Short mmCIF file of C-alpha atoms in Angstrom, two decimals:
data_model
loop_
_atom_site.label_atom_id
_atom_site.label_comp_id
_atom_site.label_asym_id
_atom_site.label_seq_id
_atom_site.Cartn_x
_atom_site.Cartn_y
_atom_site.Cartn_z
CA MET A 1 -20.28 21.69 -17.46
CA ARG A 2 -19.49 23.41 -14.19
CA ARG A 3 -22.57 21.84 -12.58
CA PHE A 4 -21.54 18.35 -13.70
CA TYR A 5 -17.98 19.04 -12.50
CA ASN A 6 -19.17 20.07 -9.03
CA PHE A 7 -21.61 17.17 -8.84
CA SER A 8 -18.89 14.67 -9.75
CA HIS A 9 -16.50 15.99 -7.11
CA THR A 10 -19.30 15.98 -4.53
CA VAL A 11 -19.92 12.30 -5.23
CA ILE A 12 -16.19 11.56 -4.94
CA ASN A 13 -16.00 13.44 -1.63
CA ILE A 14 -19.00 11.58 -0.19
CA PHE A 15 -17.51 8.18 -0.98
CA TRP A 16 -14.09 9.32 0.27
CA ARG A 17 -15.39 10.66 3.57
CA VAL A 18 -17.52 7.61 4.33
CA LEU A 19 -14.87 5.02 3.47
CA PHE A 20 -11.95 6.95 4.93
CA PHE A 21 -13.84 7.76 8.15
CA LEU A 22 -14.49 4.04 8.62
CA THR A 23 -10.80 3.31 8.04
CA LEU A 24 -9.72 5.97 10.54
CA PHE A 25 -12.27 4.89 13.15
CA PHE A 26 -11.33 1.23 12.94
CA ALA A 27 -7.61 2.07 13.01
CA LEU A 28 -8.07 4.15 16.16
CA THR A 29 -10.01 1.32 17.83
CA SER A 30 -7.73 -1.49 16.63
CA THR A 31 -6.57 -4.06 19.16
CA ASN A 32 -3.01 -3.42 17.92
CA ILE A 33 -2.89 -0.19 19.89
CA ILE A 34 -3.57 -1.81 23.28
CA ILE A 35 -0.82 -1.27 25.85
CA GLY A 36 -0.29 -4.14 28.26
CA ASP A 37 -2.14 -7.45 28.02
CA ASN A 38 -3.97 -8.02 24.74
CA PRO A 39 -6.72 -10.65 25.10
CA THR A 40 -7.32 -10.72 21.34
CA PHE A 41 -3.85 -12.01 20.52
CA GLY A 42 -2.89 -13.40 23.91
CA THR A 43 0.19 -11.17 23.93
CA SER A 44 1.48 -8.26 25.97
CA THR A 45 3.58 -5.22 25.24
CA THR A 46 6.90 -4.84 27.06
CA MET A 47 9.04 -1.99 28.31
CA VAL A 48 9.88 -1.26 24.69
CA THR A 49 6.38 0.11 24.08
CA THR A 50 6.22 1.71 27.51
CA SER A 51 9.51 3.52 26.87
CA LEU A 52 8.31 4.64 23.45
CA VAL A 53 5.08 6.09 24.84
CA ILE A 54 6.87 7.81 27.73
CA ALA A 55 9.44 9.29 25.34
CA ILE A 56 6.70 10.67 23.06
CA ILE A 57 4.83 12.21 26.00
CA VAL A 58 7.99 13.74 27.49
CA ILE A 59 8.99 15.27 24.15
CA MET A 60 5.50 16.73 23.61
CA VAL A 61 5.43 18.24 27.13
CA MET A 62 8.90 19.73 26.71
CA ILE A 63 8.00 21.22 23.33
CA TYR A 64 4.93 22.84 24.89
CA ALA A 65 6.41 23.91 28.24
CA TYR A 66 10.05 24.77 27.54
CA PRO A 67 10.74 27.47 24.91
CA GLY A 68 14.43 26.58 24.73
CA PHE A 69 13.73 22.95 23.93
CA ASN A 70 10.99 24.03 21.52
CA HIS A 71 13.48 26.24 19.68
CA TRP A 72 16.08 23.44 19.52
CA PHE A 73 13.52 20.89 18.35
CA ARG A 74 12.24 23.21 15.62
CA LYS A 75 15.77 23.96 14.47
CA ILE A 76 16.69 20.28 14.13
CA PHE A 77 13.43 18.86 12.77
CA VAL A 78 11.95 21.85 10.91
CA THR A 79 14.67 24.30 9.88
CA TYR A 80 17.09 21.53 8.94
CA GLN A 81 14.42 18.96 8.12
CA LEU A 82 16.01 17.87 4.85
CA TRP A 83 19.34 17.15 6.53
CA THR A 84 17.74 15.49 9.54
CA GLY A 85 15.28 13.50 7.43
CA SER A 86 17.99 12.36 5.03
CA PHE A 87 20.16 11.21 7.94
CA MET A 88 17.23 9.28 9.40
CA LEU A 89 16.47 7.72 6.00
CA VAL A 90 20.06 6.53 5.57
CA ALA A 91 20.10 5.16 9.13
CA ILE A 92 16.88 3.23 8.48
CA LEU A 93 18.26 1.87 5.21
CA ILE A 94 21.32 0.57 7.08
CA GLY A 95 19.00 -0.93 9.68
CA GLN A 96 16.96 -2.65 6.93
CA ILE A 97 20.09 -4.19 5.42
CA PHE A 98 21.14 -5.39 8.86
CA PHE A 99 17.65 -6.81 9.46
CA VAL A 100 17.43 -8.71 6.15
CA HIS A 101 20.94 -10.10 6.60
CA TYR A 102 19.97 -11.68 9.92
CA VAL A 103 16.28 -12.44 9.23
CA HIS A 104 15.39 -14.13 5.91
CA PRO A 105 13.06 -17.03 6.74
CA VAL A 106 11.50 -19.48 4.30
CA SER A 107 8.00 -18.23 3.59
CA GLY A 108 4.84 -20.20 3.03
CA PHE A 109 1.62 -19.48 1.08
CA ASP A 110 1.99 -17.88 -2.40
CA ALA A 111 5.43 -16.35 -1.78
CA GLY A 112 6.76 -19.81 -0.95
CA MET A 113 5.36 -21.27 -4.16
CA LEU A 114 6.88 -18.46 -6.22
CA HIS A 115 10.34 -19.10 -4.81
CA TYR A 116 9.99 -22.89 -5.08
CA ALA A 117 9.05 -22.75 -8.75
CA ALA A 118 11.46 -19.99 -9.77
CA THR A 119 14.61 -21.55 -8.35
CA SER A 120 14.59 -25.02 -9.93
CA ALA A 121 13.50 -26.48 -13.28
CA LYS A 122 12.90 -29.77 -11.48
CA HIS A 123 10.35 -28.18 -9.16
CA VAL A 124 8.12 -26.95 -12.00
CA GLN A 125 7.75 -30.52 -13.26
CA GLU A 126 5.95 -31.52 -10.07
CA THR A 127 2.20 -32.03 -10.38
CA GLY A 128 1.38 -29.76 -7.45
CA VAL A 129 3.39 -26.88 -8.92
CA THR A 130 1.91 -27.13 -12.43
CA ALA A 131 -1.57 -27.39 -10.91
CA TYR A 132 -0.99 -24.24 -8.81
CA TYR A 133 0.14 -22.14 -11.78
CA SER A 134 -2.56 -23.55 -14.05
CA LEU A 135 -5.09 -22.25 -11.53
CA ASN A 136 -3.27 -19.05 -10.54
CA GLN A 137 -1.94 -17.83 -13.86
CA ASN A 138 -1.86 -14.27 -12.54
CA ASN A 139 1.31 -15.24 -10.64
CA MET A 140 3.14 -16.35 -13.78
CA PRO A 141 4.73 -12.94 -14.62
CA ILE A 142 6.42 -12.48 -11.24
CA MET A 143 7.50 -16.14 -11.09
CA LEU A 144 9.12 -15.92 -14.54
CA PHE A 145 10.79 -12.65 -13.53
CA MET A 146 12.15 -14.28 -10.38
CA HIS A 147 13.40 -17.21 -12.48
CA TRP A 148 15.12 -14.76 -14.84
CA LEU A 149 16.85 -13.17 -11.84
CA THR A 150 18.14 -16.57 -10.72
CA GLU A 151 19.58 -17.20 -14.17
CA LEU A 152 21.08 -13.73 -14.35
CA THR A 153 22.72 -13.79 -10.92
CA GLY A 154 23.02 -17.47 -10.07
CA GLN A 155 21.40 -16.68 -6.70
CA THR A 156 18.47 -18.71 -5.37
CA SER A 157 18.49 -18.06 -1.63
CA TRP A 158 15.70 -16.44 0.33
CA GLU A 159 18.17 -13.82 1.53
CA PHE A 160 18.82 -12.80 -2.09
CA PHE A 161 15.12 -12.40 -2.89
CA ASP A 162 14.54 -10.54 0.37
CA PHE A 163 17.25 -8.06 -0.63
CA VAL A 164 15.54 -7.68 -4.02
CA THR A 165 12.29 -6.97 -2.17
CA LEU A 166 14.09 -4.44 0.03
CA PHE A 167 15.45 -2.73 -3.09
CA PHE A 168 11.98 -2.46 -4.65
CA VAL A 169 10.39 -1.09 -1.46
CA ASP A 170 13.10 1.53 -0.96
CA LEU A 171 13.00 2.43 -4.65
CA SER A 172 9.28 3.09 -4.24
CA ALA A 173 10.04 5.41 -1.33
CA VAL A 174 12.63 7.34 -3.35
CA LEU A 175 10.26 7.70 -6.31
CA ASN A 176 7.54 8.97 -3.96
CA LEU A 177 9.92 11.63 -2.66
CA PHE A 178 10.70 12.70 -6.23
CA SER A 179 6.94 13.00 -6.82
CA VAL A 180 6.62 15.29 -3.80
CA ALA A 181 9.54 17.38 -5.06
CA VAL A 182 7.83 17.78 -8.44
CA VAL A 183 4.40 18.70 -7.07
CA GLN A 184 5.09 20.48 -3.76
CA ARG A 185 8.78 20.89 -2.99
CA ARG A 186 8.26 22.43 0.44
CA ALA A 187 6.55 19.18 1.57
CA VAL A 188 9.64 17.01 0.96
CA GLY A 189 10.74 17.19 4.60
CA ALA A 190 7.41 15.93 5.92
CA ALA A 191 7.39 13.25 3.21
CA ILE A 192 10.82 12.00 4.28
CA TYR A 193 9.68 11.73 7.91
CA ILE A 194 6.54 9.71 7.11
CA HIS A 195 8.52 7.43 4.79
CA CYS A 196 11.07 6.87 7.55
CA GLY A 197 8.26 5.80 9.84
CA TRP A 198 6.83 3.48 7.19
CA LEU A 199 10.13 1.78 6.37
CA ALA A 200 10.95 1.34 10.06
CA VAL A 201 7.78 -0.73 10.70
CA PHE A 202 7.41 -2.55 7.37
CA PRO A 203 8.68 -6.13 7.71
CA SER A 204 7.20 -7.09 4.34
CA ILE A 205 10.68 -6.40 2.96
CA ILE A 206 11.30 -10.08 3.78
CA MET A 207 8.22 -11.26 1.86
CA PRO A 208 9.06 -11.46 -1.88
CA TYR A 209 5.62 -11.21 -3.44
CA THR A 210 3.57 -8.95 -5.73
CA ASP A 211 2.49 -6.67 -2.85
CA ALA A 212 5.98 -5.24 -2.32
CA TRP A 213 7.39 -5.85 -5.80
CA GLY A 214 4.62 -3.83 -7.42
CA LEU A 215 5.21 -0.75 -5.25
CA PRO A 216 7.94 0.93 -7.37
CA LEU A 217 5.83 0.50 -10.51
CA VAL A 218 2.90 2.36 -8.93
CA SER A 219 5.24 5.03 -7.56
CA PHE A 220 6.90 5.40 -10.95
CA TYR A 221 3.75 5.87 -13.01
CA LEU A 222 2.48 8.40 -10.45
CA LEU A 223 5.79 10.29 -10.77
CA CYS A 224 5.48 10.20 -14.56
CA TYR A 225 1.93 11.55 -14.31
CA PHE A 226 3.02 14.44 -12.08
CA ILE A 227 5.81 15.33 -14.53
CA MET A 228 3.43 15.15 -17.50
CA ARG A 229 0.92 17.52 -15.92
CA LYS A 230 3.54 20.08 -14.81
CA LYS A 231 3.41 22.77 -17.48
CA THR A 232 6.76 24.33 -16.51
CA MET A 233 8.58 21.10 -17.35
CA PRO A 234 10.33 21.03 -20.75
CA PHE A 235 8.58 18.95 -23.41
CA ALA A 236 11.44 16.45 -23.52
CA ALA A 237 10.91 15.66 -19.82
CA ARG A 238 7.15 15.42 -20.23
CA GLY A 239 7.54 13.26 -23.33
CA GLY A 240 9.93 10.94 -21.52
CA ALA A 241 7.48 10.76 -18.63
CA ALA A 242 4.71 9.80 -21.07
CA VAL A 243 6.81 6.90 -22.35
CA GLY A 244 7.63 5.86 -18.79
CA PHE A 245 3.96 6.11 -17.85
CA GLY A 246 2.88 3.77 -20.66
CA ILE A 247 5.57 1.22 -19.87
CA SER A 248 5.06 1.23 -16.09
CA VAL A 249 1.27 0.99 -16.26
CA ILE A 250 1.47 -2.13 -18.43
CA LEU A 251 4.15 -3.68 -16.22
CA THR A 252 1.95 -2.92 -13.22
CA TYR A 253 -0.96 -4.68 -14.93
CA PHE A 254 1.12 -7.83 -15.34
CA MET A 255 2.56 -7.63 -11.81
CA LYS A 256 -0.70 -6.85 -9.97
CA PRO A 257 -3.72 -5.83 -12.11
CA SER A 258 -5.62 -4.15 -9.25
CA SER A 259 -2.73 -1.71 -8.83
CA ILE A 260 -3.74 0.20 -11.97
CA ILE A 261 -6.86 1.58 -10.26
CA PRO A 262 -5.07 4.94 -9.69
CA VAL A 263 -4.72 5.19 -13.49
CA ILE A 264 -8.52 5.19 -13.76
CA ALA A 265 -8.61 7.95 -11.14
CA ILE A 266 -6.09 9.97 -13.16
CA VAL A 267 -8.23 9.72 -16.31
CA ILE A 268 -11.41 10.74 -14.47
CA ILE A 269 -9.88 13.75 -12.67
CA GLU A 270 -8.11 15.01 -15.79
CA ALA A 271 -11.33 14.65 -17.81
CA LEU A 272 -13.27 16.63 -15.19
CA ALA A 273 -10.58 19.34 -15.14
CA TRP A 274 -10.78 19.57 -18.93
CA LEU A 275 -14.55 20.15 -18.79
CA ILE A 276 -14.21 23.48 -16.96
CA GLN A 277 -11.36 24.90 -19.02
CA LYS A 278 -12.26 28.22 -20.63
CA ARG A 279 -10.98 26.99 -23.97
CA HIS A 280 -11.40 23.27 -24.51
CA PHE A 281 -9.41 23.20 -27.72
CA THR A 282 -6.32 25.17 -28.70
CA ALA A 283 -3.83 24.27 -31.40
CA GLN A 284 -1.02 23.88 -28.90
CA GLY A 285 -3.20 21.95 -26.46
CA VAL A 286 -4.46 19.53 -29.09
CA LEU A 287 -0.95 18.86 -30.40
CA LEU A 288 0.37 18.30 -26.89
CA MET A 289 -2.50 15.97 -26.02
CA LEU A 290 -2.05 13.97 -29.20
CA ALA A 291 1.71 13.71 -28.68
CA MET A 292 1.25 12.49 -25.09
CA ALA A 293 -1.45 10.02 -26.14
CA VAL A 294 0.74 8.61 -28.92
CA LEU A 295 3.76 8.27 -26.63
CA ILE A 296 1.74 6.60 -23.89
CA GLY A 297 -0.16 4.38 -26.31
CA ASP A 298 2.86 3.27 -28.32
CA SER A 299 5.07 2.59 -25.31
CA GLY A 300 2.25 0.78 -23.54
CA ALA A 301 1.31 -1.30 -26.58
CA ALA A 302 4.91 -2.26 -27.27
CA THR A 303 5.45 -3.24 -23.63
CA TYR A 304 2.26 -5.32 -23.61
CA MET A 305 3.20 -7.17 -26.79
CA ILE A 306 6.72 -7.96 -25.54
CA VAL A 307 5.71 -9.11 -22.05
CA ASN A 308 2.61 -10.98 -23.18
CA ASN A 309 4.60 -12.76 -25.89
CA LYS A 310 7.20 -13.83 -23.31
CA ILE A 311 4.51 -15.22 -21.02
CA GLN A 312 2.45 -16.92 -23.71
CA HIS A 313 5.45 -18.59 -25.33
CA GLN A 314 7.42 -19.48 -22.21
CA THR A 315 8.66 -23.05 -22.06
CA TYR A 316 9.80 -23.13 -18.44
CA ILE A 317 6.59 -24.65 -17.06
CA LYS A 318 3.73 -26.49 -18.76
CA LEU A 319 0.28 -25.12 -17.94
CA ASP A 320 -3.27 -26.21 -18.53
CA LYS A 321 -4.67 -22.79 -19.40
CA SER A 322 -8.25 -24.07 -19.39
CA ARG A 323 -8.04 -24.50 -15.60
CA SER A 324 -7.51 -20.80 -14.86
CA ILE A 325 -9.59 -19.42 -11.98
CA PRO A 326 -12.19 -16.86 -13.19
CA ALA A 327 -12.39 -13.38 -11.63
CA ILE A 328 -15.90 -14.07 -10.30
CA HIS A 329 -14.34 -16.57 -7.88
CA PHE A 330 -12.66 -13.73 -5.99
CA MET A 331 -15.98 -11.87 -5.74
CA ALA A 332 -17.60 -15.01 -4.35
CA MET A 333 -14.87 -15.43 -1.74
CA GLY A 334 -15.21 -11.75 -0.84
CA VAL A 335 -18.73 -12.14 0.59
CA TYR A 336 -18.04 -14.99 3.02
CA GLY A 337 -16.54 -14.97 6.49
CA GLU A 338 -14.33 -11.90 6.95
CA GLY A 339 -14.38 -11.24 3.22
CA GLY A 340 -11.07 -12.96 2.56
CA TYR A 341 -9.65 -16.30 1.50
CA SER A 342 -12.03 -19.28 1.54
CA GLU A 343 -10.30 -22.65 1.62
CA LYS A 344 -13.54 -24.42 0.72
CA GLN A 345 -14.03 -22.39 -2.47
CA ALA A 346 -10.32 -22.56 -3.35
CA ILE A 347 -10.43 -26.37 -3.16
CA LYS A 348 -13.54 -26.38 -5.35
CA MET A 349 -11.67 -24.33 -7.96
CA ALA A 350 -8.97 -27.01 -8.00
CA VAL A 351 -11.50 -29.83 -8.30
CA LEU A 352 -13.75 -28.44 -11.04
CA PRO A 353 -12.11 -29.16 -14.43
CA THR A 354 -13.43 -26.40 -16.72
CA GLU A 355 -13.60 -22.61 -16.49
CA LYS A 356 -17.38 -22.69 -17.12
CA GLN A 357 -17.95 -25.02 -14.18
CA LYS A 358 -15.78 -22.80 -11.98
CA THR A 359 -17.70 -19.72 -13.10
CA ASP A 360 -21.12 -21.32 -12.56
CA TYR A 361 -20.12 -22.50 -9.09
CA SER A 362 -18.79 -19.06 -8.10
CA ILE A 363 -21.91 -17.29 -9.38
CA LYS A 364 -24.06 -19.71 -7.38
CA MET A 365 -22.00 -19.11 -4.21
CA LEU A 366 -22.12 -15.34 -4.71
CA THR A 367 -25.87 -15.09 -5.35
CA THR A 368 -26.71 -17.51 -2.54
CA ARG A 369 -24.71 -15.46 -0.04
CA LEU A 370 -26.14 -12.11 -1.20
CA LYS A 371 -29.71 -13.41 -0.93
CA LYS A 372 -29.00 -14.70 2.56
CA LEU A 373 -27.49 -11.39 3.70
CA GLY A 374 -30.18 -9.14 2.23
CA GLY A 375 -29.74 -5.41 1.67
CA LEU A 376 -29.09 -4.28 5.25
CA GLY A 377 -27.12 -7.41 6.05
CA TYR A 378 -24.82 -6.83 3.08
CA LEU A 379 -24.32 -3.19 4.08
CA LYS A 380 -23.34 -4.26 7.61
CA PHE A 381 -21.04 -6.89 6.13
CA LEU A 382 -19.32 -4.23 3.99
CA VAL A 383 -18.76 -1.98 7.00
CA LEU A 384 -17.12 -4.82 8.91
CA LYS A 385 -15.15 -5.83 5.84
CA GLN A 386 -13.80 -2.29 5.53
CA ARG A 387 -12.47 -2.77 9.06
CA ASN A 388 -10.84 -6.06 8.09
CA ASN A 389 -9.41 -4.50 4.93
CA THR A 390 -7.92 -1.34 6.39
CA ALA A 391 -7.68 -1.16 10.19
CA ASP A 392 -4.46 -3.13 10.68
CA GLY A 393 -1.32 -1.01 10.50
CA THR A 394 0.87 -4.11 10.20
CA PHE A 395 -0.80 -4.77 6.81
CA GLY A 396 -1.92 -8.27 7.68
CA TRP A 397 1.45 -9.40 8.98
CA LEU A 398 1.28 -13.10 9.99
CA ARG A 399 -2.34 -13.33 8.83
CA GLU A 400 -1.72 -15.77 5.95
CA GLY A 401 -1.67 -19.52 6.57
CA HIS A 402 1.81 -21.09 6.87
CA PHE A 403 3.34 -17.59 6.88
CA PHE A 404 6.80 -18.92 7.73
CA ARG A 405 7.91 -22.52 7.52
CA GLU A 406 10.11 -22.46 10.61
CA SER A 407 9.26 -22.33 14.30
CA GLN A 408 7.26 -19.23 15.19
CA LYS A 409 8.69 -19.17 18.72
CA PRO A 410 12.28 -17.92 18.53
CA SER A 411 14.69 -18.11 21.41
CA ASN A 412 16.42 -15.03 22.77
CA GLN A 413 19.91 -16.18 21.82
CA GLY A 414 21.83 -14.38 19.09
CA ILE A 415 21.07 -11.32 16.96
CA SER A 416 18.84 -13.18 14.51
CA ASN A 417 16.52 -14.52 17.21
CA LYS A 418 16.39 -11.19 19.02
CA LEU A 419 15.13 -9.57 15.80
CA LYS A 420 12.72 -12.41 15.09
CA ASN A 421 11.10 -11.83 18.46
CA TYR A 422 9.63 -8.62 17.04
CA ILE A 423 7.98 -10.14 13.96
CA TYR A 424 7.29 -13.83 14.72
CA LEU A 425 3.88 -14.98 15.89
CA TYR A 426 5.04 -16.07 19.35
CA GLY A 427 7.91 -13.62 19.62
CA ARG A 428 8.35 -11.82 22.91
CA HIS A 429 8.06 -8.38 21.27
CA ILE A 430 5.40 -9.04 18.62
CA ALA A 431 2.93 -6.83 20.53
CA ASP A 432 5.53 -4.03 20.57
CA PHE A 433 5.83 -4.27 16.80
CA ARG A 434 2.06 -4.21 16.34
CA PHE A 435 1.78 -1.15 18.57
CA ALA A 436 4.52 0.77 16.74
CA ALA A 437 3.11 -0.09 13.30
CA GLN A 438 -0.40 0.89 14.36
CA LEU A 439 0.83 4.16 15.86
CA TRP A 440 2.48 5.06 12.53
CA TRP A 441 -0.70 4.09 10.66
CA ILE A 442 -2.84 6.30 12.92
CA VAL A 443 -0.49 9.28 12.49
CA LEU A 444 -0.71 8.86 8.71
CA LEU A 445 -4.50 8.61 8.68
CA VAL A 446 -5.12 11.42 11.19
CA THR A 447 -2.90 13.79 9.20
CA ILE A 448 -4.75 12.97 5.99
CA ALA A 449 -8.08 13.46 7.81
CA LEU A 450 -7.00 16.90 9.06
CA GLY A 451 -5.89 17.90 5.57
CA PHE A 452 -9.30 19.29 4.63
CA GLY A 453 -9.33 22.55 2.73
CA PRO A 454 -9.58 24.01 -0.77
CA ARG A 455 -9.98 21.41 -3.51
CA ARG A 456 -6.84 20.44 -5.42
CA ASP A 457 -6.86 18.13 -8.41
CA VAL A 458 -3.77 16.21 -7.27
CA ILE A 459 -5.24 15.48 -3.85
CA GLN A 460 -8.63 14.71 -5.38
CA MET A 461 -7.00 12.22 -7.76
CA LEU A 462 -5.28 10.42 -4.89
CA ARG A 463 -8.51 10.35 -2.90
CA LEU A 464 -10.39 8.91 -5.87
CA ALA A 465 -7.64 6.32 -6.33
CA MET A 466 -8.09 5.25 -2.71
CA VAL A 467 -11.88 5.17 -3.10
CA GLY A 468 -11.36 2.85 -6.06
CA GLY A 469 -8.96 0.71 -4.05
CA PHE A 470 -11.34 0.54 -1.08
CA MET A 471 -14.27 -0.43 -3.30
CA PHE A 472 -12.25 -3.05 -5.15
CA LEU A 473 -11.28 -4.71 -1.88
CA LEU A 474 -14.90 -4.54 -0.68
CA LEU A 475 -16.19 -6.23 -3.83
CA PHE A 476 -13.43 -8.81 -4.27
CA GLU A 477 -11.25 -10.89 -1.96
CA GLY A 478 -9.98 -8.84 0.96
CA GLY A 479 -10.38 -9.57 4.62
CA ARG A 480 -6.92 -8.39 5.69
CA SER A 481 -4.99 -5.21 5.12
CA ARG A 482 -2.14 -6.88 3.20
CA TYR A 483 -3.99 -5.98 0.00
CA LEU A 484 -3.74 -2.30 0.96
CA ILE A 485 0.05 -2.36 0.47
CA GLN A 486 -0.35 -1.83 -3.28
CA TYR A 487 -2.01 1.57 -2.62
CA LEU A 488 0.54 2.82 -0.09
CA PRO A 489 2.15 5.25 -2.58
CA CYS A 490 -1.21 7.03 -2.87
CA LEU A 491 -1.61 7.28 0.90
CA LEU A 492 1.98 8.38 1.49
CA LEU A 493 1.64 11.10 -1.14
CA LEU A 494 -1.71 12.16 0.31
CA PHE A 495 0.04 12.64 3.65
CA ALA A 496 2.77 14.76 2.09
CA PHE A 497 0.40 16.99 0.12
CA SER A 498 -2.00 17.31 3.09
CA PHE A 499 0.56 17.88 5.83
CA GLU A 500 0.85 21.67 5.58
CA THR A 501 -2.93 22.12 5.55
CA ALA A 502 -3.36 19.56 8.33
CA LEU A 503 -0.81 21.39 10.49
CA GLY A 504 -2.61 24.68 9.95
CA ASN A 505 -5.98 23.13 10.79
CA PHE A 506 -4.52 21.52 13.92
CA GLN A 507 -2.98 24.80 15.07
CA ARG A 508 -6.32 26.56 14.60
CA LEU A 509 -8.11 23.88 16.61
CA PHE A 510 -5.45 23.90 19.31
CA GLY A 511 -5.36 27.69 19.32
CA TRP A 512 -9.11 27.76 19.87
CA TYR A 513 -8.69 25.46 22.86
CA GLU A 514 -5.89 27.60 24.32
CA THR A 515 -8.06 30.71 23.94
CA LYS A 516 -10.89 29.03 25.83
CA VAL A 517 -8.48 28.05 28.62
CA GLU A 518 -7.14 31.61 28.91
CA LYS A 519 -10.69 33.00 29.07
CA ALA A 520 -11.58 30.48 31.77
CA LYS A 521 -8.50 31.47 33.79
CA ALA A 522 -9.37 35.16 33.42
CA ALA A 523 -12.96 34.50 34.54
CA ASP A 524 -11.75 32.61 37.63
CA ALA A 525 -9.38 35.42 38.51
#
């Protein structure tokens, strides 16, 4: 059993290191991080980025060269990290509210169709709308939920749904911090800081879609899992977590099915841990396992029956369920171009009348492309697709067609336009935003990369979850890093649990360099 256990973890580590190294390499070499003129986007950073870089360099030099400043910095950001981090988090939350109040544009692509259908019963009678949902039935749960919110509140504006999105994103952050407190309390400070950075450069709070709305569900079932596996927790808390786990996993499945990949990682890691236990079966262990399984199974089954019944028997919009797009279509799209959306294949899905014809067409497109690429060609394609899937720290911001339905070139008059200049395609400060977002992404990835050390099941589970996420996006539609948003809770938690080890590894590496410098100075003297 021990041999199989070690072999399994070795395989996981190989896949993790290969896929994560590619992600880190492509993030470090991303065009987002260019200072000055950017020929790729035809944009240029401004004094905002220059000031940011200068400030970072000055602070680093002062920390290294001035003991007094070093002591003050450590006192504020290390000794009182919880107070400082909490203050920063509240300040960013206020900033988010301010931002959404002034910037809530009408979105295009899928988010636009969700809002259009959810806010008016007249809209869902239009042929184009019924055709869209007949093809994309995976978007029915979130659309019906949005419609329920409009009936509950009487609100239909984009600003309202952007505030809902903001609530879900911030709720995910709070749940992640609770997870860190449960697993590794001393890492809460570092977790707050990285979440502050994320929330400060995450404009998807104004994009009401499954990417952001599914985040708190993933964060919640991860929190429930951490509570369930903590043996010092009272049974009532672990039992409640089991119920919450079952409910949230099923809700996640309906919101965004690919977001349950971490659940598969949880099952695999827990099964491997069970294999090397000295006693596989004890009376207490068996009873506890059965109780947890029953609570998870019953709560999950009940949730599935309720939600599925609501969807299957909804009368809000009439669908032709036979026109649903098969999953193989997304695999076929994933091997063409940059590995993302294919308008040609999407149109074909709308034209072909039956699911069998859609499936046959997609299989033909998939096999034709794979034969053309060949073994080495497909491997090269996957490497480049991993870049497209993961390198961009803005998470594919502005990459979708018809992203916003208003002018993408804001003026510089008024607060709203000044803010839009940071996130609109032809905004004066769009390059500054891309730089800041990419810098945060690199800090996150570098810290995780430096977090090598003794194997821990929690970290191994999160790594396996990311391996699953990476592989899913390689095999299916990807091509832009927007699809990585659903796995952000895993990456943010990986940062938190790796930070202490990463800091120690960095200090050892830096200490080695300082020792070499001192020896060189002594030799010269």
